[in-house]
Every structure is written in C-alpha cells, then in structure tokens.
Amino acid sequence: VFMYCSVLLPFVFGFTYLFFLRCCAGVVTWLTVCAVNMFSVCVTLFFFVKAGWISSDQINSYLGEGNAIVAADGSLLDPSSESVTLLKGFAVAAAACTVLLLLFTWFMIPHIKLAVAVLKVASSAVASVPAIILFPVVPFLMMVLLGGYELIVGVLLYSSGEVKLRARDTEGGSCVWSSVVEPYCENPTDATSCTCGYESKLNHHLQYMLIYHLFGLLWTAQFIIGFGYMTISGVISQYYWNQGHVWSCTGWPVLAAMWRTTSGQLGSVALGSLLASLLQFVRFIIKYSNRMLKKGKNHRLGESFASGSRAEPPDQSMWAGCHRMETPLLKWNVVKAGESSEVTQCLCTCAQSCCSCLQWLLDLVSRNAYIVAATDGHSFCSAARHAATLILNNAVRIATVDFIGDAILFLGKLMIALACGASAFSFLEEDKYTSGDAKVSSPLVLVLVVMLLAFLIATLFTGVMEISVDTILLSFCLDCEESMGCP
C-alpha cells in the first residue's frame, strides 16, 4: 500500500493532471478568475449592507422569497449600529478595489487567453516526451554526490587543524568562549583539573582551502541547476519550433538535448553559474560578518556586566552613594562602545537585502538566458541581453502567464498529494489493515508520509512544467519578434 500510494499513484495522477491541463486548462483558469471577481463583489455588497446603504429587504426582494438569504429575525447582513463611518469607508474602498479588479480583468483577457494557450502547449510538450519527467532525477543524483564529496572534504579539512584545549578564565574559572557552558572538572576541589573541552584551530592555509571548497560547492551546485535548465529547455524548444514533431529530429529528445548542452553550451552554463555563485558567496560573507558582529557585541556586553558584578570596591562606604549609578553608567559605556558595531550591522543588513534582490534578478535573467541559448545557440552574454530585452518588451504578458501558471501548478501539486493521501486512507480502512497481523496502529502517520512523498514526486511534474511554460512563452515571444508580431 505504501509503495503503491506514494510512488505509483503520484505518477498516474501526474500524467492525468497533464492530460487535464491539455483539455481543461481554459475552464480552470476562467473559473478561477470569475471566482476571484465574484468574491470581490460579494465583499463589497457585504460592506454596503453593514454600512446601511443597502437594506437586507432590498436584497430579499431582488432574489425572491424562495431565495431569501436574510431571515425574519435578523442575520449577519443586518446593518451595524456601531462604527458606521468606518464601515462606510470600508465600503467605498471595497467598491473602488472591485471596480479596479474588474477593469484589470477586462484589460488582461488577451493575456489570460495567452496563458491558457501556453499551459496547453506546455502540457502537450511534456506529455509527448514522458522521459523528461524523470530527467530531474539526474541533477538530484549529481547534487547528492556533490554534497557527499564536500562533506568528506570539510571533515578532512577540519580534522587537519591543530587540536588545542579551550581557554579558561583564570579568575572566575568559567569558559571564555561561552558564558553559559560551565567547565568540566574531574576533581571539583582541584581547579587545575577543570577544562572547557577541545577545539580544532585551522591555520591560514586550511582556512583558504575551506573557503575555496565552499565556493566550489556553490559554483558546482549552480552549474548542475543550469545544466538541467538548459537540457529541459532544449527539448521543449525543439517541440515548439518543429510544431509539435519533437521525435522527427531524433528518437531520443532528452539525450539529444543533453548532448547539445554538453558539446556546445557548457561555457554558457559555466558563466551563468559563476555569476550566481559569486553573488551567493558575497551574501554568505555578509551574513557571516553580521553574525560575528552580533556575537562579538553580545560577548562584550556579557564581559562588561560580568566584570561589573565581580568587581569589589576597596571601600564600601566610599562607594555606597555611587553604587546605584554603577549599572546605568556601565550600560551607557557598553552602548557607546557598541555604536559602531550597530551601524555596521545595519549596513550589513541593508547590503544583504540588496544582494537578495540582485540574486532574484540574476536568477530571472539567467534562467531566461539558458532558454534563449538552448533555442538559438548563442553565448550566455548575448542570450542574457536578448532575454532581458524580451522580458522588458513583454513584461505584462510574462507576468500574467507566470502568475496564472504558478497558481495552477501549485493547485495541481496539492491535488495530487491530497488524492494520494485519500487513496492511502481508503486502503488502510479495509478490514485487512484494521485487525489481525497486518493491523496498522497509526494510519494517520502513514497517510502524512504518503502525502509528503506524493508532493515531492508531484514537484517533479510541476518543476518540469514551470520550465516548459517559460520556454514556450519565451519561444512565442521570439517568434513574434522574428515574424513582426504574427507567429
């Protein structure tokens, strides 16, 4: 039951969902758009009724006695006697948003039609080459091997350092590196037997090697991702430009796309992954610096308060009048000394936010550059320039297709996971699994595991579909550009 519901059924439901998209993508999309607009209209009417501008009797008379939604003894739709001004403001705002939404929907009708067409073509392309669904397993295995290699290298580098005893405060007997962890003492009465454990000290050469392998991990991971994008885009672009006859070029479209990427586009993948990994490396350095600044500030703060609490003035009578001023003055000194670190932390946070925005922009351009490079065979720089031009010239069209496509594909993943979970629950409700030797004590846990695995397998379908949708859309934009708007 577990293997059937968590492995076989997700693939069956996945291909069924692709067939459903080919046949009913327009119905699902238009139902979703109409439901959003109807919900906005209902919310607006609700606020108008609560504000007293529309009475419930008018609604009942319009709907008829048989369809009356307001009971004679009152209901939720009765006008409110409190906060009438606020409700009127909400009603006006809701009405304005509804009008804007209806106008926006009317303006987006051509783009919604394009989104539906793109989804249909993308699902047809994926269904015509079923092997492409299993292709993401190849980059996944590459990632597993890369993670294992980097883990072994990291352990070897860390173990190559010089093992030293952690420092211990000679006065208080506490561990310098931590104000929480107490030292371990073999003999509690002997202070010399107390230790704070051991640590591995890396020299400069080992530290540089660790940084080198960290950058290698980021670059190789981005290279594997770019290789996957390029291969899938090569298959889907061949389907589009050959008008659906992808098998006419070669009997093995996926292998042919992998060969084209390996033989002619590895330089483009290497350059795009290098730019992405450099930005990720900069983000890592900024995040690490910010973390060390916070740690250093907390350490200085702890040391200042600890020294103030342990200090014993030589003459208590002389310090009696100033004892209450000690903590506020100490706090002021600590804050004064930590002002520079707080400014640096603020700058690091701003830099990290800017790098996150740049990372998103670079991922968008690189992903579309891989698609253009897989389509026309250009280098990464020219493909990125061409992709950026296409994105700017078709911003509304691309944004609409991406939004609708992401929403429908997410609903598809959710539907596949829920269907597999319901199937597993129905199987576990049989007498065979509720009593006897094969009794399942906790079916809920098994159902949740099945849903999780089904969701992951559904992600294979939706991940390939997302790249397919982007490839079809960008190929359509290229076709419009080359044929002067008449593809």
CSV table of C-alpha atoms in Angstrom, one decimal:
chain,number,residue,atom,x,y,z
A,1,VAL,CA,0.0,0.0,0.0
A,2,PHE,CA,2.8,2.4,0.9
A,3,MET,CA,4.7,1.9,-2.4
A,4,TYR,CA,1.6,1.9,-4.4
A,5,CYS,CA,0.2,5.1,-3.0
A,6,SER,CA,3.5,7.1,-2.6
A,7,VAL,CA,5.3,6.1,-5.8
A,8,LEU,CA,3.0,4.7,-8.4
A,9,LEU,CA,-0.2,6.8,-7.8
A,10,PRO,CA,1.7,10.2,-8.0
A,11,PHE,CA,2.9,9.3,-11.5
A,12,VAL,CA,-0.5,8.2,-12.5
A,13,PHE,CA,-2.2,11.3,-11.1
A,14,GLY,CA,0.6,13.5,-12.5
A,15,PHE,CA,0.1,12.3,-16.1
A,16,THR,CA,-3.7,12.5,-15.6
A,17,TYR,CA,-3.1,16.1,-14.5
A,18,LEU,CA,-1.1,16.8,-17.6
A,19,PHE,CA,-4.0,15.4,-19.7
A,20,PHE,CA,-6.4,17.5,-17.7
A,21,LEU,CA,-4.4,20.7,-18.4
A,22,ARG,CA,-4.4,19.9,-22.1
A,23,CYS,CA,-8.2,19.6,-22.1
A,24,CYS,CA,-9.5,21.8,-19.3
A,25,ALA,CA,-6.8,24.5,-18.7
A,26,GLY,CA,-9.1,27.2,-20.0
A,27,VAL,CA,-12.0,26.1,-17.9
A,28,VAL,CA,-9.9,26.0,-14.7
A,29,THR,CA,-8.3,29.4,-15.4
A,30,TRP,CA,-11.6,31.2,-16.2
A,31,LEU,CA,-13.4,29.6,-13.3
A,32,THR,CA,-10.6,30.9,-11.0
A,33,VAL,CA,-10.7,34.4,-12.5
A,34,CYS,CA,-14.5,34.5,-12.2
A,35,ALA,CA,-14.4,33.2,-8.6
A,36,VAL,CA,-12.0,36.0,-7.6
A,37,ASN,CA,-14.1,38.7,-9.1
A,38,MET,CA,-17.3,37.3,-7.6
A,39,PHE,CA,-15.7,37.2,-4.2
A,40,SER,CA,-14.7,40.8,-4.5
A,41,VAL,CA,-18.2,41.8,-5.5
A,42,CYS,CA,-19.7,39.8,-2.5
A,43,VAL,CA,-17.3,41.5,-0.1
A,44,THR,CA,-18.3,44.9,-1.4
A,45,LEU,CA,-22.0,44.2,-1.1
A,46,PHE,CA,-21.5,42.9,2.4
A,47,PHE,CA,-19.8,46.2,3.5
A,48,PHE,CA,-22.6,48.2,1.7
A,49,VAL,CA,-25.2,46.3,3.7
A,50,LYS,CA,-23.4,46.7,7.0
A,51,ALA,CA,-23.0,50.4,6.3
A,52,GLY,CA,-26.7,50.8,5.8
A,53,TRP,CA,-26.5,51.9,2.2
A,54,ILE,CA,-28.3,48.7,1.0
A,55,SER,CA,-31.0,47.1,3.1
A,56,SER,CA,-31.5,43.4,3.5
A,57,ASP,CA,-35.1,43.8,2.4
A,58,GLN,CA,-33.9,45.1,-1.0
A,59,ILE,CA,-31.7,42.0,-1.4
A,60,ASN,CA,-34.5,39.6,-0.5
A,61,SER,CA,-36.9,41.4,-2.9
A,62,TYR,CA,-34.4,41.2,-5.6
A,63,LEU,CA,-33.6,37.5,-5.1
A,64,GLY,CA,-37.2,36.5,-4.4
A,65,GLU,CA,-38.9,34.9,-1.4
A,66,GLY,CA,-37.7,31.4,-2.2
A,67,ASN,CA,-34.1,32.6,-2.4
A,68,ALA,CA,-34.1,35.0,0.6
A,69,ILE,CA,-30.8,34.9,2.5
A,70,VAL,CA,-31.9,37.1,5.4
A,71,ALA,CA,-34.2,35.6,8.0
A,72,ALA,CA,-37.1,37.5,9.5
A,73,ASP,CA,-35.4,37.5,13.0
A,74,GLY,CA,-32.3,39.2,11.6
A,75,SER,CA,-28.9,37.8,10.5
A,76,LEU,CA,-25.3,38.7,9.8
A,77,LEU,CA,-26.4,41.1,7.0
A,78,ASP,CA,-28.3,43.4,9.3
A,79,PRO,CA,-26.9,47.0,9.3
A,80,SER,CA,-24.4,47.7,12.1
A,81,SER,CA,-25.2,50.3,14.7
A,82,GLU,CA,-21.6,50.8,15.6
A,83,SER,CA,-18.6,52.2,13.6
A,84,VAL,CA,-20.9,53.3,10.8
A,85,THR,CA,-18.3,55.8,9.5
A,86,LEU,CA,-15.6,53.2,9.4
A,87,LEU,CA,-17.8,50.7,7.6
A,88,LYS,CA,-18.7,53.3,5.0
A,89,GLY,CA,-15.0,53.9,4.4
A,90,PHE,CA,-14.5,50.2,4.0
A,91,ALA,CA,-17.5,50.0,1.6
A,92,VAL,CA,-16.0,52.8,-0.5
A,93,ALA,CA,-12.6,51.2,-0.5
A,94,ALA,CA,-14.0,47.8,-1.4
A,95,ALA,CA,-16.1,49.3,-4.2
A,96,ALA,CA,-13.0,51.0,-5.6
A,97,CYS,CA,-10.9,47.8,-5.5
A,98,THR,CA,-13.7,45.8,-7.1
A,99,VAL,CA,-14.0,48.3,-10.0
A,100,LEU,CA,-10.2,48.3,-10.5
A,101,LEU,CA,-10.2,44.5,-10.4
A,102,LEU,CA,-13.0,44.3,-13.0
A,103,LEU,CA,-11.2,46.8,-15.2
A,104,PHE,CA,-7.9,44.9,-14.7
A,105,THR,CA,-9.6,41.6,-15.6
A,106,TRP,CA,-11.1,43.1,-18.7
A,107,PHE,CA,-7.7,44.5,-19.7
A,108,MET,CA,-6.0,41.2,-19.0
A,109,ILE,CA,-8.4,39.0,-21.1
A,110,PRO,CA,-6.0,38.7,-24.1
A,111,HIS,CA,-3.1,37.8,-21.8
A,112,ILE,CA,-5.2,35.3,-19.9
A,113,LYS,CA,-6.1,33.6,-23.2
A,114,LEU,CA,-2.3,33.5,-24.0
A,115,ALA,CA,-1.6,31.9,-20.6
A,116,VAL,CA,-4.2,29.2,-21.2
A,117,ALA,CA,-2.7,28.5,-24.6
A,118,VAL,CA,0.8,28.3,-23.2
A,119,LEU,CA,-0.3,25.9,-20.5
A,120,LYS,CA,-2.0,23.7,-23.1
A,121,VAL,CA,1.1,23.6,-25.4
A,122,ALA,CA,3.5,23.1,-22.4
A,123,SER,CA,1.4,20.1,-21.1
A,124,SER,CA,1.3,18.7,-24.6
A,125,ALA,CA,5.1,19.0,-25.0
A,126,VAL,CA,5.7,17.3,-21.6
A,127,ALA,CA,3.2,14.5,-22.4
A,128,SER,CA,4.8,13.9,-25.8
A,129,VAL,CA,8.2,13.3,-24.2
A,130,PRO,CA,7.4,11.3,-20.9
A,131,ALA,CA,11.1,10.7,-20.2
A,132,ILE,CA,11.6,14.4,-19.5
A,133,ILE,CA,9.6,13.9,-16.3
A,134,LEU,CA,12.3,11.6,-14.9
A,135,PHE,CA,15.2,13.9,-16.0
A,136,PRO,CA,15.3,15.9,-12.7
A,137,VAL,CA,16.4,12.7,-11.0
A,138,VAL,CA,19.8,13.1,-12.8
A,139,PRO,CA,20.6,16.6,-11.4
A,140,PHE,CA,19.3,15.3,-8.0
A,141,LEU,CA,21.8,12.4,-8.0
A,142,MET,CA,24.6,14.9,-9.0
A,143,MET,CA,23.6,17.1,-6.1
A,144,VAL,CA,23.8,14.1,-3.7
A,145,LEU,CA,27.3,13.1,-5.0
A,146,LEU,CA,28.4,16.7,-4.7
A,147,GLY,CA,27.1,17.0,-1.1
A,148,GLY,CA,28.8,13.8,-0.1
A,149,TYR,CA,32.1,14.9,-1.6
A,150,GLU,CA,32.0,18.3,0.0
A,151,LEU,CA,31.1,16.7,3.4
A,152,ILE,CA,34.1,14.4,3.2
A,153,VAL,CA,36.4,17.3,2.3
A,154,GLY,CA,35.0,19.5,5.1
A,155,VAL,CA,35.6,16.8,7.7
A,156,LEU,CA,39.1,16.2,6.4
A,157,LEU,CA,40.0,19.9,6.5
A,158,TYR,CA,38.5,20.4,9.9
A,159,SER,CA,40.3,17.4,11.3
A,160,SER,CA,43.6,18.6,9.8
A,161,GLY,CA,43.7,21.5,12.2
A,162,GLU,CA,45.7,21.7,15.4
A,163,VAL,CA,43.8,20.4,18.4
A,164,LYS,CA,44.1,22.7,21.4
A,165,LEU,CA,42.5,22.9,24.8
A,166,ARG,CA,39.9,25.6,25.1
A,167,ALA,CA,40.8,28.7,27.1
A,168,ARG,CA,39.5,29.1,30.6
A,169,ASP,CA,39.3,32.2,32.7
A,170,THR,CA,41.8,32.0,35.4
A,171,GLU,CA,39.9,34.3,37.8
A,172,GLY,CA,36.4,33.0,37.7
A,173,GLY,CA,37.1,29.6,36.4
A,174,SER,CA,34.5,30.0,33.6
A,175,CYS,CA,34.9,29.2,29.9
A,176,VAL,CA,35.9,32.3,27.9
A,177,TRP,CA,34.2,31.1,24.7
A,178,SER,CA,30.8,30.7,26.4
A,179,SER,CA,29.1,32.4,29.4
A,180,VAL,CA,26.6,29.6,29.7
A,181,VAL,CA,28.6,26.4,29.5
A,182,GLU,CA,30.4,25.6,32.7
A,183,PRO,CA,33.9,23.9,32.7
A,184,TYR,CA,34.2,20.2,33.2
A,185,CYS,CA,36.1,19.3,36.4
A,186,GLU,CA,37.4,15.8,37.1
A,187,ASN,CA,38.0,16.8,40.7
A,188,PRO,CA,35.7,19.5,41.9
A,189,THR,CA,38.1,20.6,44.7
A,190,ASP,CA,41.0,21.0,42.2
A,191,ALA,CA,40.7,24.0,39.9
A,192,THR,CA,43.6,22.8,37.7
A,193,SER,CA,41.5,19.7,36.7
A,194,CYS,CA,38.8,21.8,35.1
A,195,THR,CA,38.7,22.1,31.3
A,196,CYS,CA,36.5,23.6,28.6
A,197,GLY,CA,36.9,20.9,26.1
A,198,TYR,CA,39.0,20.9,22.9
A,199,GLU,CA,38.8,22.7,19.6
A,200,SER,CA,40.5,22.5,16.2
A,201,LYS,CA,42.5,25.5,15.2
A,202,LEU,CA,42.9,26.0,11.4
A,203,ASN,CA,45.9,27.8,10.1
A,204,HIS,CA,45.6,30.3,7.2
A,205,HIS,CA,46.3,27.7,4.5
A,206,LEU,CA,43.5,25.5,5.8
A,207,GLN,CA,41.1,28.4,6.1
A,208,TYR,CA,41.8,29.4,2.5
A,209,MET,CA,41.2,25.8,1.4
A,210,LEU,CA,37.9,25.8,3.3
A,211,ILE,CA,36.8,29.0,1.6
A,212,TYR,CA,37.9,27.6,-1.8
A,213,HIS,CA,35.8,24.4,-1.4
A,214,LEU,CA,32.9,26.4,-0.2
A,215,PHE,CA,33.0,28.5,-3.4
A,216,GLY,CA,33.4,25.3,-5.4
A,217,LEU,CA,30.3,23.9,-3.7
A,218,LEU,CA,28.2,27.0,-4.7
A,219,TRP,CA,29.6,27.1,-8.2
A,220,THR,CA,29.1,23.3,-8.9
A,221,ALA,CA,25.6,23.4,-7.5
A,222,GLN,CA,24.6,26.3,-9.7
A,223,PHE,CA,26.3,24.6,-12.7
A,224,ILE,CA,24.1,21.4,-12.1
A,225,ILE,CA,21.0,23.6,-11.9
A,226,GLY,CA,21.9,25.5,-15.1
A,227,PHE,CA,22.6,22.2,-16.9
A,228,GLY,CA,19.1,20.9,-16.0
A,229,TYR,CA,17.5,24.2,-17.2
A,230,MET,CA,19.4,24.1,-20.5
A,231,THR,CA,18.5,20.4,-21.2
A,232,ILE,CA,14.8,20.7,-20.5
A,233,SER,CA,14.6,24.0,-22.4
A,234,GLY,CA,16.3,22.3,-25.4
A,235,VAL,CA,13.7,19.6,-25.5
A,236,ILE,CA,10.7,21.9,-25.2
A,237,SER,CA,12.1,24.5,-27.7
A,238,GLN,CA,12.5,21.7,-30.3
A,239,TYR,CA,8.9,20.8,-29.7
A,240,TYR,CA,7.8,24.4,-30.3
A,241,TRP,CA,9.9,25.2,-33.3
A,242,ASN,CA,9.2,21.8,-35.0
A,243,GLN,CA,5.4,22.4,-34.5
A,244,GLY,CA,5.0,19.5,-32.1
A,245,HIS,CA,7.1,17.0,-34.0
A,246,VAL,CA,9.8,16.6,-31.5
A,247,TRP,CA,10.5,13.0,-32.5
A,248,SER,CA,11.2,14.0,-36.1
A,249,CYS,CA,14.7,15.3,-35.2
A,250,THR,CA,15.9,12.4,-33.1
A,251,GLY,CA,14.5,9.3,-31.5
A,252,TRP,CA,15.8,10.3,-28.0
A,253,PRO,CA,15.0,14.0,-27.5
A,254,VAL,CA,16.3,14.2,-23.9
A,255,LEU,CA,19.6,12.6,-24.7
A,256,ALA,CA,19.9,14.8,-27.8
A,257,ALA,CA,19.3,17.9,-25.7
A,258,MET,CA,21.9,16.7,-23.1
A,259,TRP,CA,24.4,16.2,-25.9
A,260,ARG,CA,23.8,19.6,-27.4
A,261,THR,CA,24.2,21.2,-24.0
A,262,THR,CA,27.4,19.2,-23.3
A,263,SER,CA,29.0,19.8,-26.7
A,264,GLY,CA,28.1,23.4,-27.3
A,265,GLN,CA,26.7,25.2,-24.3
A,266,LEU,CA,28.8,24.2,-21.3
A,267,GLY,CA,30.6,27.6,-21.4
A,268,SER,CA,27.3,29.4,-21.2
A,269,VAL,CA,26.3,27.3,-18.2
A,270,ALA,CA,29.6,27.8,-16.5
A,271,LEU,CA,29.5,31.6,-16.9
A,272,GLY,CA,25.9,31.9,-15.7
A,273,SER,CA,26.6,29.6,-12.7
A,274,LEU,CA,29.8,31.5,-11.9
A,275,LEU,CA,27.9,34.8,-11.7
A,276,ALA,CA,25.2,33.3,-9.5
A,277,SER,CA,27.8,31.6,-7.2
A,278,LEU,CA,29.8,34.8,-6.8
A,279,LEU,CA,26.7,36.7,-5.6
A,280,GLN,CA,25.8,33.8,-3.3
A,281,PHE,CA,29.4,33.9,-1.9
A,282,VAL,CA,29.1,37.6,-1.3
A,283,ARG,CA,25.8,37.1,0.5
A,284,PHE,CA,27.4,34.4,2.6
A,285,ILE,CA,30.3,36.7,3.6
A,286,ILE,CA,27.9,39.5,4.6
A,287,LYS,CA,25.7,37.1,6.6
A,288,TYR,CA,28.7,35.6,8.4
A,289,SER,CA,30.1,39.1,9.2
A,290,ASN,CA,26.8,40.2,10.5
A,291,ARG,CA,26.6,37.1,12.7
A,292,MET,CA,30.1,37.6,14.0
A,293,LEU,CA,29.3,41.2,14.8
A,294,LYS,CA,26.3,40.2,16.8
A,295,LYS,CA,28.2,37.5,18.6
A,296,GLY,CA,31.1,39.9,19.4
A,297,LYS,CA,28.7,42.5,20.7
A,298,ASN,CA,26.9,40.0,23.0
A,299,HIS,CA,30.3,38.8,24.2
A,300,ARG,CA,31.5,42.3,25.0
A,301,LEU,CA,28.2,43.0,26.7
A,302,GLY,CA,28.5,39.9,28.8
A,303,GLU,CA,32.1,40.6,29.8
A,304,SER,CA,31.2,44.2,30.8
A,305,PHE,CA,28.3,43.1,33.0
A,306,ALA,CA,30.3,40.2,34.4
A,307,SER,CA,33.3,42.4,35.3
A,308,GLY,CA,31.0,44.9,36.9
A,309,SER,CA,29.2,42.3,39.0
A,310,ARG,CA,32.5,40.7,40.2
A,311,ALA,CA,34.3,43.9,40.9
A,312,GLU,CA,34.6,44.6,44.6
A,313,PRO,CA,35.5,48.2,45.6
A,314,PRO,CA,38.1,48.6,48.3
A,315,ASP,CA,36.0,50.8,50.4
A,316,GLN,CA,32.2,50.1,50.6
A,317,SER,CA,31.5,53.3,52.5
A,318,MET,CA,33.1,55.4,49.8
A,319,TRP,CA,31.1,53.7,47.0
A,320,ALA,CA,27.9,53.5,48.9
A,321,GLY,CA,26.4,56.6,47.4
A,322,CYS,CA,27.5,55.7,43.9
A,323,HIS,CA,26.5,52.0,43.9
A,324,ARG,CA,23.2,52.7,42.1
A,325,MET,CA,24.9,54.7,39.4
A,326,GLU,CA,27.2,51.8,38.5
A,327,THR,CA,24.9,49.8,36.3
A,328,PRO,CA,23.4,52.7,34.3
A,329,LEU,CA,26.9,54.1,33.7
A,330,LEU,CA,28.1,50.7,32.7
A,331,LYS,CA,25.2,50.3,30.3
A,332,TRP,CA,26.0,53.7,28.8
A,333,ASN,CA,29.6,52.8,28.2
A,334,VAL,CA,28.7,49.5,26.6
A,335,VAL,CA,26.2,51.1,24.3
A,336,LYS,CA,28.7,53.9,23.5
A,337,ALA,CA,31.4,51.3,22.7
A,338,GLY,CA,28.9,49.2,20.6
A,339,GLU,CA,27.6,52.1,18.4
A,340,SER,CA,30.0,51.3,15.6
A,341,SER,CA,29.0,47.6,15.6
A,342,GLU,CA,25.3,48.5,15.4
A,343,VAL,CA,25.9,50.8,12.4
A,344,THR,CA,27.9,48.0,10.8
A,345,GLN,CA,25.1,45.5,11.5
A,346,CYS,CA,22.6,47.9,9.9
A,347,LEU,CA,24.9,48.3,6.8
A,348,CYS,CA,25.3,44.5,6.6
A,349,THR,CA,21.5,44.0,6.8
A,350,CYS,CA,20.9,46.6,4.0
A,351,ALA,CA,23.7,45.0,1.9
A,352,GLN,CA,22.2,41.6,2.4
A,353,SER,CA,18.7,42.8,1.3
A,354,CYS,CA,20.2,44.4,-1.8
A,355,CYS,CA,22.1,41.2,-2.6
A,356,SER,CA,18.9,39.2,-2.2
A,357,CYS,CA,17.2,41.5,-4.8
A,358,LEU,CA,20.2,41.2,-7.1
A,359,GLN,CA,20.1,37.4,-6.7
A,360,TRP,CA,16.4,37.3,-7.7
A,361,LEU,CA,17.1,39.5,-10.7
A,362,LEU,CA,20.1,37.4,-11.7
A,363,ASP,CA,18.2,34.2,-11.4
A,364,LEU,CA,15.4,35.5,-13.6
A,365,VAL,CA,17.8,36.7,-16.3
A,366,SER,CA,20.0,33.6,-16.1
A,367,ARG,CA,17.0,31.3,-16.4
A,368,ASN,CA,15.7,33.0,-19.5
A,369,ALA,CA,19.2,33.3,-20.9
A,370,TYR,CA,19.5,29.5,-20.7
A,371,ILE,CA,16.3,29.2,-22.6
A,372,VAL,CA,17.4,31.6,-25.3
A,373,ALA,CA,20.8,29.9,-25.5
A,374,ALA,CA,19.1,26.5,-25.8
A,375,THR,CA,16.8,27.8,-28.5
A,376,ASP,CA,19.2,29.7,-30.9
A,377,GLY,CA,22.6,28.5,-29.7
A,378,HIS,CA,24.0,31.9,-28.7
A,379,SER,CA,26.5,32.5,-25.9
A,380,PHE,CA,25.5,33.4,-22.4
A,381,CYS,CA,26.1,37.2,-22.7
A,382,SER,CA,24.2,37.7,-25.9
A,383,ALA,CA,21.5,35.3,-24.8
A,384,ALA,CA,21.1,37.2,-21.5
A,385,ARG,CA,21.0,40.5,-23.3
A,386,HIS,CA,18.3,39.1,-25.7
A,387,ALA,CA,16.4,37.6,-22.8
A,388,ALA,CA,16.4,40.9,-20.9
A,389,THR,CA,15.1,42.7,-23.9
A,390,LEU,CA,12.3,40.1,-24.4
A,391,ILE,CA,11.3,40.4,-20.7
A,392,LEU,CA,11.1,44.2,-20.8
A,393,ASN,CA,9.2,44.2,-24.1
A,394,ASN,CA,6.7,41.6,-22.9
A,395,ALA,CA,6.6,42.3,-19.1
A,396,VAL,CA,2.8,42.2,-18.7
A,397,ARG,CA,2.5,39.1,-20.9
A,398,ILE,CA,5.2,37.2,-19.0
A,399,ALA,CA,4.0,38.3,-15.5
A,400,THR,CA,0.4,37.2,-16.3
A,401,VAL,CA,1.5,33.8,-17.6
A,402,ASP,CA,3.9,33.2,-14.7
A,403,PHE,CA,1.3,34.1,-12.1
A,404,ILE,CA,-1.5,32.0,-13.6
A,405,GLY,CA,0.9,29.1,-14.3
A,406,ASP,CA,2.3,29.1,-10.8
A,407,ALA,CA,-1.1,29.2,-9.2
A,408,ILE,CA,-2.5,26.3,-11.4
A,409,LEU,CA,0.6,24.2,-10.9
A,410,PHE,CA,0.6,24.7,-7.1
A,411,LEU,CA,-3.0,23.6,-7.1
A,412,GLY,CA,-2.0,20.6,-9.1
A,413,LYS,CA,0.7,19.6,-6.6
A,414,LEU,CA,-1.8,20.0,-3.8
A,415,MET,CA,-4.5,17.9,-5.6
A,416,ILE,CA,-2.0,15.1,-6.3
A,417,ALA,CA,-0.9,15.0,-2.7
A,418,LEU,CA,-4.4,15.0,-1.4
A,419,ALA,CA,-5.6,12.4,-3.8
A,420,CYS,CA,-2.7,10.0,-2.9
A,421,GLY,CA,-3.4,10.6,0.8
A,422,ALA,CA,-7.1,9.9,0.4
A,423,SER,CA,-6.3,6.7,-1.5
A,424,ALA,CA,-3.9,5.5,1.2
A,425,PHE,CA,-6.5,6.3,3.9
A,426,SER,CA,-9.2,4.3,2.0
A,427,PHE,CA,-6.9,1.3,1.7
A,428,LEU,CA,-5.9,1.4,5.4
A,429,GLU,CA,-9.6,1.5,6.3
A,430,GLU,CA,-10.1,-2.1,5.0
A,431,ASP,CA,-10.5,-4.9,7.4
A,432,LYS,CA,-7.1,-6.4,6.4
A,433,TYR,CA,-5.3,-3.4,7.9
A,434,THR,CA,-7.6,-2.6,10.9
A,435,SER,CA,-7.3,-6.0,12.5
A,436,GLY,CA,-5.1,-9.1,12.5
A,437,ASP,CA,-1.3,-9.3,11.9
A,438,ALA,CA,-1.3,-6.6,9.3
A,439,LYS,CA,-3.1,-4.1,11.5
A,440,VAL,CA,-1.7,-0.5,11.2
A,441,SER,CA,-1.6,1.1,14.6
A,442,SER,CA,-1.3,4.7,13.4
A,443,PRO,CA,-2.7,5.2,9.8
A,444,LEU,CA,-2.5,9.0,10.1
A,445,VAL,CA,1.3,9.0,10.2
A,446,LEU,CA,1.5,6.7,7.2
A,447,VAL,CA,-1.0,8.9,5.3
A,448,LEU,CA,1.0,12.0,6.1
A,449,VAL,CA,4.2,10.3,4.8
A,450,VAL,CA,2.4,9.2,1.7
A,451,MET,CA,1.2,12.8,1.1
A,452,LEU,CA,4.7,14.2,1.6
A,453,LEU,CA,6.3,11.7,-0.9
A,454,ALA,CA,3.5,12.3,-3.3
A,455,PHE,CA,4.0,16.1,-3.0
A,456,LEU,CA,7.7,15.6,-3.8
A,457,ILE,CA,7.0,13.5,-6.8
A,458,ALA,CA,4.4,16.0,-8.0
A,459,THR,CA,7.1,18.6,-7.7
A,460,LEU,CA,9.0,16.8,-10.5
A,461,PHE,CA,6.0,17.3,-12.8
A,462,THR,CA,5.4,20.9,-11.8
A,463,GLY,CA,9.2,21.7,-11.9
A,464,VAL,CA,9.4,20.5,-15.5
A,465,MET,CA,6.1,22.2,-16.3
A,466,GLU,CA,7.4,25.5,-15.0
A,467,ILE,CA,10.5,25.4,-17.2
A,468,SER,CA,8.3,24.2,-20.1
A,469,VAL,CA,5.9,27.1,-19.6
A,470,ASP,CA,8.8,29.6,-19.6
A,471,THR,CA,10.3,28.0,-22.6
A,472,ILE,CA,7.1,28.0,-24.6
A,473,LEU,CA,6.4,31.6,-23.6
A,474,LEU,CA,9.8,32.9,-24.5
A,475,SER,CA,9.8,30.9,-27.8
A,476,PHE,CA,6.5,32.6,-28.6
A,477,CYS,CA,8.0,36.0,-27.8
A,478,LEU,CA,11.0,35.2,-30.1
A,479,ASP,CA,8.6,34.0,-32.8
A,480,CYS,CA,6.6,37.3,-32.5
A,481,GLU,CA,9.8,39.3,-32.7
A,482,GLU,CA,11.1,37.4,-35.8
A,483,SER,CA,7.8,37.4,-37.6
A,484,MET,CA,6.9,41.0,-36.8
A,485,GLY,CA,4.1,40.1,-34.3
A,486,CYS,CA,2.5,37.3,-36.4
A,487,PRO,CA,3.8,34.0,-35.2
